[in-house]
Amino acid sequence: MNEDLKVNLSWLPQDHVEASPTENVSAAVSSLIPVVEPEPELIVNPWDIVLCTSGTLISCENAIVVLIIFHNPSLRAPMFLLIGSLALADLLAGIGLIVNFIFAYLLQSESTKLVTVGLIVASFSASVCSLLAITVDRYLSLYYALTYNSERTVTFTYVMLILLWGASICIGLLPIMGWNCLKDESTCSVIRPLTKNNAAILSVSFLLMFALMLQLYIQICKIVMRHAHQIALQHHFLATSHYVTTRKGVSTLAIILGTFAACWMPFTLYSLIADYTYPSMYTYATLLPATYNSIINPVIYAFRNQEIQKALWLICCGCIPSNLSQRARSPSDV
């Protein structure tokens, strides 16, 4: 009879089985030991905080450039239109990073994710295309120095702006229009919800534009060296001044192109070889330097410009420093 009872009890859940005296003692001892609760997980990803901070700095810095160009009627030359386009694109990229942070933690949904990613992709695409347009404009201003300041140049600038912003907006609309990986996780890239094919096309396009910029800057460097040599011959100080001016121009071009490559190349190459299975830390680590390019752009392209410096001084203190107003443009100011 006892054996039958044991068999029947074995089919019951363990918590219905009467505990033995040894188990009761161990339970009593364990009840006296304080329970250590596990530490709560971080609610906010630190990488997202850094990206949001970067977006805030980008927005503030480029908003100043946009306001200066927009409110100053004298800054309507093709060069300033392209600098304004670059600042506007970086401004939208900074706003996109801030909005992405807010939506990720306050309003999580697939539609908001598509909109914010589309905004960021379109803005950064417009930023890179504006950099290429500025390079083309600089090359034309040196190669066609005599006919550069003409109506044809202005028309060409507006055509470039329409094309680059139209293409960037179309690229940003692709995830919203259905080219995303929300329905098939296996096709996701390192940036969800962009597909692997979408990221690959963007990366290859960037590499092609970088190669074109490199070629144009090599040609610009040759023109600058030739102009500096001619100026030195006219003023009879070939040995020293020609070397210093040429070296300054080459150094400026190297800084511009080197900064651009250092910021964007890691994320571009990583997007080509990686997918959604890779750790997100690698994506953050390569994407963050790309955002720094939008922080550096106003310093390189806007705040170094003499006319923008004058406008900024007028806004801040209502005067223009004498050394700034008398400064002449040299061949190294490219």
mmCIF file of C-alpha atoms in Angstrom:
data_model
loop_
_atom_site.group_PDB
_atom_site.id
_atom_site.type_symbol
_atom_site.label_atom_id
_atom_site.label_comp_id
_atom_site.label_asym_id
_atom_site.label_seq_id
_atom_site.Cartn_x
_atom_site.Cartn_y
_atom_site.Cartn_z
ATOM 1 C CA MET A 1 0.000 0.000 0.000
ATOM 2 C CA ASN A 2 2.842 2.334 0.802
ATOM 3 C CA GLU A 3 4.459 1.567 -2.541
ATOM 4 C CA ASP A 4 1.250 2.528 -4.384
ATOM 5 C CA LEU A 5 1.161 5.816 -2.476
ATOM 6 C CA LYS A 6 4.700 6.636 -3.466
ATOM 7 C CA VAL A 7 3.981 6.006 -7.143
ATOM 8 C CA ASN A 8 0.889 8.188 -7.087
ATOM 9 C CA LEU A 9 2.727 11.019 -5.376
ATOM 10 C CA SER A 10 5.449 10.972 -7.987
ATOM 11 C CA TRP A 11 2.969 12.212 -10.646
ATOM 12 C CA LEU A 12 2.174 15.393 -8.749
ATOM 13 C CA PRO A 13 4.078 18.682 -9.115
ATOM 14 C CA GLN A 14 6.972 19.027 -6.703
ATOM 15 C CA ASP A 15 5.394 21.846 -4.720
ATOM 16 C CA HIS A 16 2.443 19.544 -3.814
ATOM 17 C CA VAL A 17 4.747 16.928 -2.395
ATOM 18 C CA GLU A 18 5.268 17.150 1.319
ATOM 19 C CA ALA A 19 8.782 18.361 2.048
ATOM 20 C CA SER A 20 11.208 16.309 4.114
ATOM 21 C CA PRO A 21 12.605 17.618 7.429
ATOM 22 C CA THR A 22 15.997 18.294 5.795
ATOM 23 C CA GLU A 23 14.377 20.396 3.109
ATOM 24 C CA ASN A 24 12.411 22.318 5.744
ATOM 25 C CA VAL A 25 15.611 23.179 7.624
ATOM 26 C CA SER A 26 17.393 24.367 4.474
ATOM 27 C CA ALA A 27 14.371 26.450 3.511
ATOM 28 C CA ALA A 28 14.329 28.063 6.930
ATOM 29 C CA VAL A 29 18.029 28.893 6.743
ATOM 30 C CA SER A 30 17.706 30.345 3.239
ATOM 31 C CA SER A 31 14.853 32.544 4.406
ATOM 32 C CA LEU A 32 17.223 34.240 6.838
ATOM 33 C CA ILE A 33 19.674 35.161 4.036
ATOM 34 C CA PRO A 34 18.836 38.508 2.399
ATOM 35 C CA VAL A 35 17.903 38.239 -1.259
ATOM 36 C CA VAL A 36 20.107 40.311 -3.570
ATOM 37 C CA GLU A 37 18.062 41.600 -6.464
ATOM 38 C CA PRO A 38 19.811 41.820 -9.859
ATOM 39 C CA GLU A 39 20.891 45.279 -10.964
ATOM 40 C CA PRO A 40 18.436 46.886 -13.378
ATOM 41 C CA GLU A 41 19.586 47.145 -16.967
ATOM 42 C CA LEU A 42 20.438 50.528 -18.432
ATOM 43 C CA ILE A 43 17.313 52.164 -19.754
ATOM 44 C CA VAL A 44 19.154 54.461 -22.176
ATOM 45 C CA ASN A 45 22.000 53.311 -24.371
ATOM 46 C CA PRO A 46 25.079 55.528 -23.717
ATOM 47 C CA TRP A 47 25.893 55.456 -27.442
ATOM 48 C CA ASP A 48 22.478 56.970 -28.176
ATOM 49 C CA ILE A 49 23.200 59.756 -25.687
ATOM 50 C CA VAL A 50 26.488 60.521 -27.434
ATOM 51 C CA LEU A 51 24.774 60.559 -30.841
ATOM 52 C CA CYS A 52 22.040 62.865 -29.517
ATOM 53 C CA THR A 53 24.670 65.193 -28.042
ATOM 54 C CA SER A 54 26.499 65.193 -31.358
ATOM 55 C CA GLY A 55 23.227 65.996 -33.132
ATOM 56 C CA THR A 56 22.596 68.928 -30.785
ATOM 57 C CA LEU A 57 26.045 70.381 -31.454
ATOM 58 C CA ILE A 58 25.598 69.859 -35.209
ATOM 59 C CA SER A 59 22.230 71.626 -35.173
ATOM 60 C CA CYS A 60 23.412 74.645 -33.195
ATOM 61 C CA GLU A 61 26.592 75.118 -35.217
ATOM 62 C CA ASN A 62 25.021 74.806 -38.651
ATOM 63 C CA ALA A 63 21.966 76.866 -37.684
ATOM 64 C CA ILE A 64 24.317 79.830 -37.228
ATOM 65 C CA VAL A 65 25.700 79.384 -40.756
ATOM 66 C CA VAL A 66 22.225 79.044 -42.278
ATOM 67 C CA LEU A 67 20.980 82.187 -40.521
ATOM 68 C CA ILE A 68 24.039 84.208 -41.564
ATOM 69 C CA ILE A 69 23.692 83.270 -45.236
ATOM 70 C CA PHE A 70 19.901 83.616 -45.245
ATOM 71 C CA HIS A 71 19.819 87.082 -43.624
ATOM 72 C CA ASN A 72 22.788 88.558 -45.509
ATOM 73 C CA PRO A 73 21.817 89.607 -49.080
ATOM 74 C CA SER A 74 25.470 89.967 -50.101
ATOM 75 C CA LEU A 75 26.044 86.239 -49.621
ATOM 76 C CA ARG A 76 24.242 85.077 -52.747
ATOM 77 C CA ALA A 77 27.202 84.027 -54.879
ATOM 78 C CA PRO A 78 27.316 80.378 -56.053
ATOM 79 C CA MET A 79 29.949 79.534 -53.452
ATOM 80 C CA PHE A 80 27.736 80.756 -50.583
ATOM 81 C CA LEU A 81 24.677 78.975 -51.981
ATOM 82 C CA LEU A 82 26.608 75.690 -51.859
ATOM 83 C CA ILE A 83 27.938 76.404 -48.361
ATOM 84 C CA GLY A 84 24.372 77.156 -47.304
ATOM 85 C CA SER A 85 23.223 73.870 -48.844
ATOM 86 C CA LEU A 86 25.898 72.017 -46.880
ATOM 87 C CA ALA A 87 24.937 73.777 -43.646
ATOM 88 C CA LEU A 88 21.224 73.087 -44.214
ATOM 89 C CA ALA A 89 21.899 69.393 -44.873
ATOM 90 C CA ASP A 90 24.023 69.088 -41.736
ATOM 91 C CA LEU A 91 21.391 70.978 -39.748
ATOM 92 C CA LEU A 92 18.711 68.501 -40.830
ATOM 93 C CA ALA A 93 21.062 65.616 -40.033
ATOM 94 C CA GLY A 94 21.551 66.961 -36.505
ATOM 95 C CA ILE A 95 17.796 67.376 -36.058
ATOM 96 C CA GLY A 96 17.337 63.815 -37.343
ATOM 97 C CA LEU A 97 19.715 62.454 -34.705
ATOM 98 C CA ILE A 98 17.833 64.310 -31.956
ATOM 99 C CA VAL A 99 14.415 63.202 -33.221
ATOM 100 C CA ASN A 100 15.643 59.619 -33.569
ATOM 101 C CA PHE A 101 16.716 59.646 -29.911
ATOM 102 C CA ILE A 102 13.363 61.052 -28.763
ATOM 103 C CA PHE A 103 11.292 58.618 -30.812
ATOM 104 C CA ALA A 104 13.448 55.622 -29.824
ATOM 105 C CA TYR A 105 12.643 56.067 -26.141
ATOM 106 C CA LEU A 106 9.361 57.960 -26.055
ATOM 107 C CA LEU A 107 7.425 56.992 -29.182
ATOM 108 C CA GLN A 108 8.513 53.583 -30.387
ATOM 109 C CA SER A 109 6.838 52.463 -33.584
ATOM 110 C CA GLU A 110 7.827 51.172 -36.994
ATOM 111 C CA SER A 111 6.506 54.244 -38.802
ATOM 112 C CA THR A 112 8.508 56.707 -36.695
ATOM 113 C CA LYS A 113 11.616 54.594 -37.180
ATOM 114 C CA LEU A 114 11.159 54.698 -40.959
ATOM 115 C CA VAL A 115 10.642 58.475 -40.945
ATOM 116 C CA THR A 116 13.651 59.257 -38.744
ATOM 117 C CA VAL A 117 15.988 56.896 -40.612
ATOM 118 C CA GLY A 118 14.767 58.332 -43.916
ATOM 119 C CA LEU A 119 15.450 61.877 -42.660
ATOM 120 C CA ILE A 120 18.949 60.981 -41.473
ATOM 121 C CA VAL A 121 19.833 59.145 -44.698
ATOM 122 C CA ALA A 122 18.521 61.981 -46.886
ATOM 123 C CA SER A 123 20.327 64.641 -44.823
ATOM 124 C CA PHE A 124 23.697 62.915 -44.781
ATOM 125 C CA SER A 125 23.358 62.128 -48.497
ATOM 126 C CA ALA A 126 22.698 65.819 -49.191
ATOM 127 C CA SER A 127 25.678 66.736 -47.021
ATOM 128 C CA VAL A 128 28.080 64.487 -48.932
ATOM 129 C CA CYS A 129 26.658 65.626 -52.287
ATOM 130 C CA SER A 130 27.029 69.268 -51.213
ATOM 131 C CA LEU A 131 30.678 68.618 -50.417
ATOM 132 C CA LEU A 132 31.122 67.233 -53.923
ATOM 133 C CA ALA A 133 29.319 70.254 -55.395
ATOM 134 C CA ILE A 134 31.597 72.619 -53.448
ATOM 135 C CA THR A 135 34.628 70.763 -54.823
ATOM 136 C CA VAL A 136 33.286 71.100 -58.371
ATOM 137 C CA ASP A 137 32.624 74.802 -57.803
ATOM 138 C CA ARG A 138 36.153 75.373 -56.513
ATOM 139 C CA TYR A 139 37.631 73.604 -59.489
ATOM 140 C CA LEU A 140 35.550 75.650 -61.943
ATOM 141 C CA SER A 141 36.400 78.917 -60.179
ATOM 142 C CA LEU A 142 40.104 78.225 -60.708
ATOM 143 C CA TYR A 143 40.010 76.534 -64.104
ATOM 144 C CA TYR A 144 37.587 79.064 -65.638
ATOM 145 C CA ALA A 145 38.704 82.071 -63.614
ATOM 146 C CA LEU A 146 37.862 84.632 -66.304
ATOM 147 C CA THR A 147 34.308 83.436 -67.014
ATOM 148 C CA TYR A 148 33.398 82.066 -63.587
ATOM 149 C CA ASN A 149 31.442 85.128 -62.424
ATOM 150 C CA SER A 150 28.703 84.859 -65.026
ATOM 151 C CA GLU A 151 25.021 84.004 -65.232
ATOM 152 C CA ARG A 152 25.894 80.570 -66.605
ATOM 153 C CA THR A 153 27.749 79.742 -63.387
ATOM 154 C CA VAL A 154 24.746 80.755 -61.284
ATOM 155 C CA THR A 155 22.433 78.628 -63.427
ATOM 156 C CA PHE A 156 24.793 75.666 -63.185
ATOM 157 C CA THR A 157 24.879 76.062 -59.394
ATOM 158 C CA TYR A 158 21.088 75.998 -59.141
ATOM 159 C CA VAL A 159 20.974 72.910 -61.346
ATOM 160 C CA MET A 160 23.482 71.164 -59.078
ATOM 161 C CA LEU A 161 21.443 72.087 -56.003
ATOM 162 C CA ILE A 162 18.194 70.801 -57.522
ATOM 163 C CA LEU A 163 19.807 67.542 -58.597
ATOM 164 C CA LEU A 164 21.589 66.830 -55.329
ATOM 165 C CA TRP A 165 18.598 67.611 -53.135
ATOM 166 C CA GLY A 166 16.221 65.717 -55.437
ATOM 167 C CA ALA A 167 18.449 62.649 -55.381
ATOM 168 C CA SER A 168 18.925 62.866 -51.606
ATOM 169 C CA ILE A 169 15.190 63.145 -50.939
ATOM 170 C CA CYS A 170 14.520 60.140 -53.191
ATOM 171 C CA ILE A 171 17.159 58.124 -51.304
ATOM 172 C CA GLY A 172 15.565 59.082 -47.991
ATOM 173 C CA LEU A 173 12.099 58.085 -49.201
ATOM 174 C CA LEU A 174 13.160 54.573 -50.220
ATOM 175 C CA PRO A 175 12.712 52.998 -46.736
ATOM 176 C CA ILE A 176 9.347 54.748 -46.309
ATOM 177 C CA MET A 177 8.136 53.607 -49.739
ATOM 178 C CA GLY A 178 8.749 49.959 -48.892
ATOM 179 C CA TRP A 179 12.431 49.238 -49.487
ATOM 180 C CA ASN A 180 13.123 48.174 -45.907
ATOM 181 C CA CYS A 181 13.749 45.001 -43.931
ATOM 182 C CA LEU A 182 10.862 45.194 -41.468
ATOM 183 C CA LYS A 183 9.228 42.086 -42.947
ATOM 184 C CA ASP A 184 12.437 40.115 -43.434
ATOM 185 C CA GLU A 185 15.087 40.516 -40.739
ATOM 186 C CA SER A 186 17.598 38.464 -42.718
ATOM 187 C CA THR A 187 17.940 41.285 -45.284
ATOM 188 C CA CYS A 188 18.732 43.987 -42.702
ATOM 189 C CA SER A 189 21.958 45.949 -42.798
ATOM 190 C CA VAL A 190 23.846 47.402 -39.842
ATOM 191 C CA ILE A 191 21.283 50.220 -39.794
ATOM 192 C CA ARG A 192 17.791 48.851 -39.326
ATOM 193 C CA PRO A 193 15.458 49.158 -41.248
ATOM 194 C CA LEU A 194 17.793 49.735 -44.231
ATOM 195 C CA THR A 195 18.329 46.630 -46.315
ATOM 196 C CA LYS A 196 21.767 45.245 -47.025
ATOM 197 C CA ASN A 197 21.420 46.136 -50.715
ATOM 198 C CA ASN A 198 20.404 49.700 -49.865
ATOM 199 C CA ALA A 199 23.414 50.155 -47.591
ATOM 200 C CA ALA A 200 25.729 48.651 -50.201
ATOM 201 C CA ILE A 201 24.487 51.056 -52.890
ATOM 202 C CA LEU A 202 24.980 54.019 -50.564
ATOM 203 C CA SER A 203 28.494 52.859 -49.654
ATOM 204 C CA VAL A 204 29.559 52.300 -53.270
ATOM 205 C CA SER A 205 28.118 55.693 -54.237
ATOM 206 C CA PHE A 206 30.127 57.326 -51.474
ATOM 207 C CA LEU A 207 33.337 55.641 -52.652
ATOM 208 C CA LEU A 208 32.724 56.859 -56.195
ATOM 209 C CA MET A 209 32.093 60.423 -55.015
ATOM 210 C CA PHE A 210 35.206 60.299 -52.846
ATOM 211 C CA ALA A 211 37.275 59.162 -55.832
ATOM 212 C CA LEU A 212 35.858 62.052 -57.908
ATOM 213 C CA MET A 213 36.604 64.539 -55.124
ATOM 214 C CA LEU A 214 40.142 63.205 -54.850
ATOM 215 C CA GLN A 215 40.714 63.663 -58.582
ATOM 216 C CA LEU A 216 39.280 67.193 -58.518
ATOM 217 C CA TYR A 217 41.404 68.194 -55.534
ATOM 218 C CA ILE A 218 44.523 66.905 -57.301
ATOM 219 C CA GLN A 219 43.673 69.135 -60.253
ATOM 220 C CA ILE A 220 42.949 72.055 -57.900
ATOM 221 C CA CYS A 221 46.317 71.516 -56.251
ATOM 222 C CA LYS A 222 48.073 71.694 -59.617
ATOM 223 C CA ILE A 223 46.255 74.910 -60.523
ATOM 224 C CA VAL A 224 47.069 76.485 -57.154
ATOM 225 C CA MET A 225 50.740 75.623 -57.546
ATOM 226 C CA ARG A 226 50.787 77.108 -61.052
ATOM 227 C CA HIS A 227 49.043 80.319 -59.922
ATOM 228 C CA ALA A 228 51.367 80.698 -56.948
ATOM 229 C CA HIS A 229 54.371 80.258 -59.228
ATOM 230 C CA GLN A 230 53.103 82.938 -61.633
ATOM 231 C CA ILE A 231 52.422 85.396 -58.802
ATOM 232 C CA ALA A 232 55.865 84.762 -57.356
ATOM 233 C CA LEU A 233 57.508 85.440 -60.723
ATOM 234 C CA GLN A 234 55.643 88.722 -61.116
ATOM 235 C CA HIS A 235 56.738 89.960 -57.689
ATOM 236 C CA HIS A 236 60.284 88.547 -57.916
ATOM 237 C CA PHE A 237 60.209 86.401 -54.770
ATOM 238 C CA LEU A 238 60.159 82.930 -56.217
ATOM 239 C CA ALA A 239 62.279 80.979 -53.742
ATOM 240 C CA THR A 240 60.605 81.542 -50.386
ATOM 241 C CA SER A 241 57.099 82.857 -50.982
ATOM 242 C CA HIS A 242 56.261 80.386 -53.729
ATOM 243 C CA TYR A 243 57.207 77.490 -51.484
ATOM 244 C CA VAL A 244 55.298 78.806 -48.454
ATOM 245 C CA THR A 245 52.129 79.643 -50.403
ATOM 246 C CA THR A 246 52.117 76.357 -52.277
ATOM 247 C CA ARG A 247 52.716 74.365 -49.138
ATOM 248 C CA LYS A 248 49.858 76.174 -47.369
ATOM 249 C CA GLY A 249 47.475 75.479 -50.238
ATOM 250 C CA VAL A 250 48.424 71.821 -50.436
ATOM 251 C CA SER A 251 48.134 71.466 -46.650
ATOM 252 C CA THR A 252 44.641 73.000 -46.725
ATOM 253 C CA LEU A 253 43.492 70.596 -49.422
ATOM 254 C CA ALA A 254 45.029 67.646 -47.565
ATOM 255 C CA ILE A 255 43.221 68.608 -44.346
ATOM 256 C CA ILE A 256 39.886 68.967 -46.160
ATOM 257 C CA LEU A 257 40.101 65.642 -47.951
ATOM 258 C CA GLY A 258 41.762 63.791 -45.065
ATOM 259 C CA THR A 259 39.101 64.905 -42.596
ATOM 260 C CA PHE A 260 36.329 63.829 -44.943
ATOM 261 C CA ALA A 261 37.894 60.394 -45.491
ATOM 262 C CA ALA A 262 38.690 59.828 -41.809
ATOM 263 C CA CYS A 263 35.110 60.591 -40.788
ATOM 264 C CA TRP A 264 33.199 58.639 -43.424
ATOM 265 C CA MET A 265 35.464 55.832 -44.591
ATOM 266 C CA PRO A 266 35.164 53.570 -41.467
ATOM 267 C CA PHE A 267 31.361 53.468 -41.590
ATOM 268 C CA THR A 268 31.315 53.108 -45.379
ATOM 269 C CA LEU A 269 33.608 50.069 -45.392
ATOM 270 C CA TYR A 270 31.872 48.567 -42.352
ATOM 271 C CA SER A 271 28.470 48.857 -44.061
ATOM 272 C CA LEU A 272 29.811 46.890 -47.020
ATOM 273 C CA ILE A 273 31.089 43.908 -45.019
ATOM 274 C CA ALA A 274 28.711 43.770 -42.043
ATOM 275 C CA ASP A 275 25.018 43.051 -41.535
ATOM 276 C CA TYR A 276 22.459 42.972 -38.737
ATOM 277 C CA THR A 277 24.144 39.999 -37.010
ATOM 278 C CA TYR A 278 27.223 42.063 -36.096
ATOM 279 C CA PRO A 279 27.375 43.661 -32.613
ATOM 280 C CA SER A 280 25.706 47.062 -32.498
ATOM 281 C CA MET A 281 28.735 48.500 -30.721
ATOM 282 C CA TYR A 282 30.700 48.332 -33.987
ATOM 283 C CA THR A 283 27.946 50.226 -35.787
ATOM 284 C CA TYR A 284 27.942 52.978 -33.176
ATOM 285 C CA ALA A 285 31.740 53.171 -33.164
ATOM 286 C CA THR A 286 31.902 53.707 -36.938
ATOM 287 C CA LEU A 287 28.792 55.881 -37.259
ATOM 288 C CA LEU A 288 29.846 58.393 -34.602
ATOM 289 C CA PRO A 289 32.919 59.675 -36.533
ATOM 290 C CA ALA A 290 30.667 60.184 -39.569
ATOM 291 C CA THR A 291 28.539 62.588 -37.518
ATOM 292 C CA TYR A 292 31.688 64.470 -36.532
ATOM 293 C CA ASN A 293 32.123 65.442 -40.169
ATOM 294 C CA SER A 294 28.984 67.575 -39.885
ATOM 295 C CA ILE A 295 30.534 69.276 -36.848
ATOM 296 C CA ILE A 296 33.779 70.010 -38.692
ATOM 297 C CA ASN A 297 32.180 71.164 -41.968
ATOM 298 C CA PRO A 298 31.169 74.665 -40.742
ATOM 299 C CA VAL A 299 34.691 75.243 -39.436
ATOM 300 C CA ILE A 300 36.329 74.252 -42.730
ATOM 301 C CA TYR A 301 33.889 75.675 -45.262
ATOM 302 C CA ALA A 302 32.036 78.521 -43.507
ATOM 303 C CA PHE A 303 33.892 80.059 -40.590
ATOM 304 C CA ARG A 304 37.185 80.181 -42.537
ATOM 305 C CA ASN A 305 35.517 82.276 -45.242
ATOM 306 C CA GLN A 306 36.341 85.980 -44.982
ATOM 307 C CA GLU A 307 32.854 87.226 -45.952
ATOM 308 C CA ILE A 308 31.128 84.954 -43.454
ATOM 309 C CA GLN A 309 33.608 86.050 -40.787
ATOM 310 C CA LYS A 310 32.704 89.687 -41.478
ATOM 311 C CA ALA A 311 28.979 88.937 -41.265
ATOM 312 C CA LEU A 312 29.494 87.039 -38.013
ATOM 313 C CA TRP A 313 31.481 89.919 -36.498
ATOM 314 C CA LEU A 314 28.756 92.371 -37.521
ATOM 315 C CA ILE A 315 26.090 90.231 -35.870
ATOM 316 C CA CYS A 316 28.061 89.660 -32.670
ATOM 317 C CA CYS A 317 29.616 93.068 -31.993
ATOM 318 C CA GLY A 318 28.529 95.369 -34.837
ATOM 319 C CA CYS A 319 32.072 95.917 -36.134
ATOM 320 C CA ILE A 320 34.692 94.344 -38.386
ATOM 321 C CA PRO A 321 38.299 93.924 -37.159
ATOM 322 C CA SER A 322 40.799 95.949 -39.190
ATOM 323 C CA ASN A 323 43.040 92.950 -39.860
ATOM 324 C CA LEU A 324 40.063 91.042 -41.293
ATOM 325 C CA SER A 325 38.836 93.847 -43.564
ATOM 326 C CA GLN A 326 42.303 94.387 -45.056
ATOM 327 C CA ARG A 327 43.181 90.748 -45.555
ATOM 328 C CA ALA A 328 43.780 89.825 -49.208
ATOM 329 C CA ARG A 329 42.850 86.481 -50.684
ATOM 330 C CA SER A 330 45.812 84.280 -51.631
ATOM 331 C CA PRO A 331 46.061 81.196 -53.851
ATOM 332 C CA SER A 332 46.170 79.040 -50.731
ATOM 333 C CA ASP A 333 42.638 80.086 -49.736
ATOM 334 C CA VAL A 334 40.933 77.201 -51.530
#
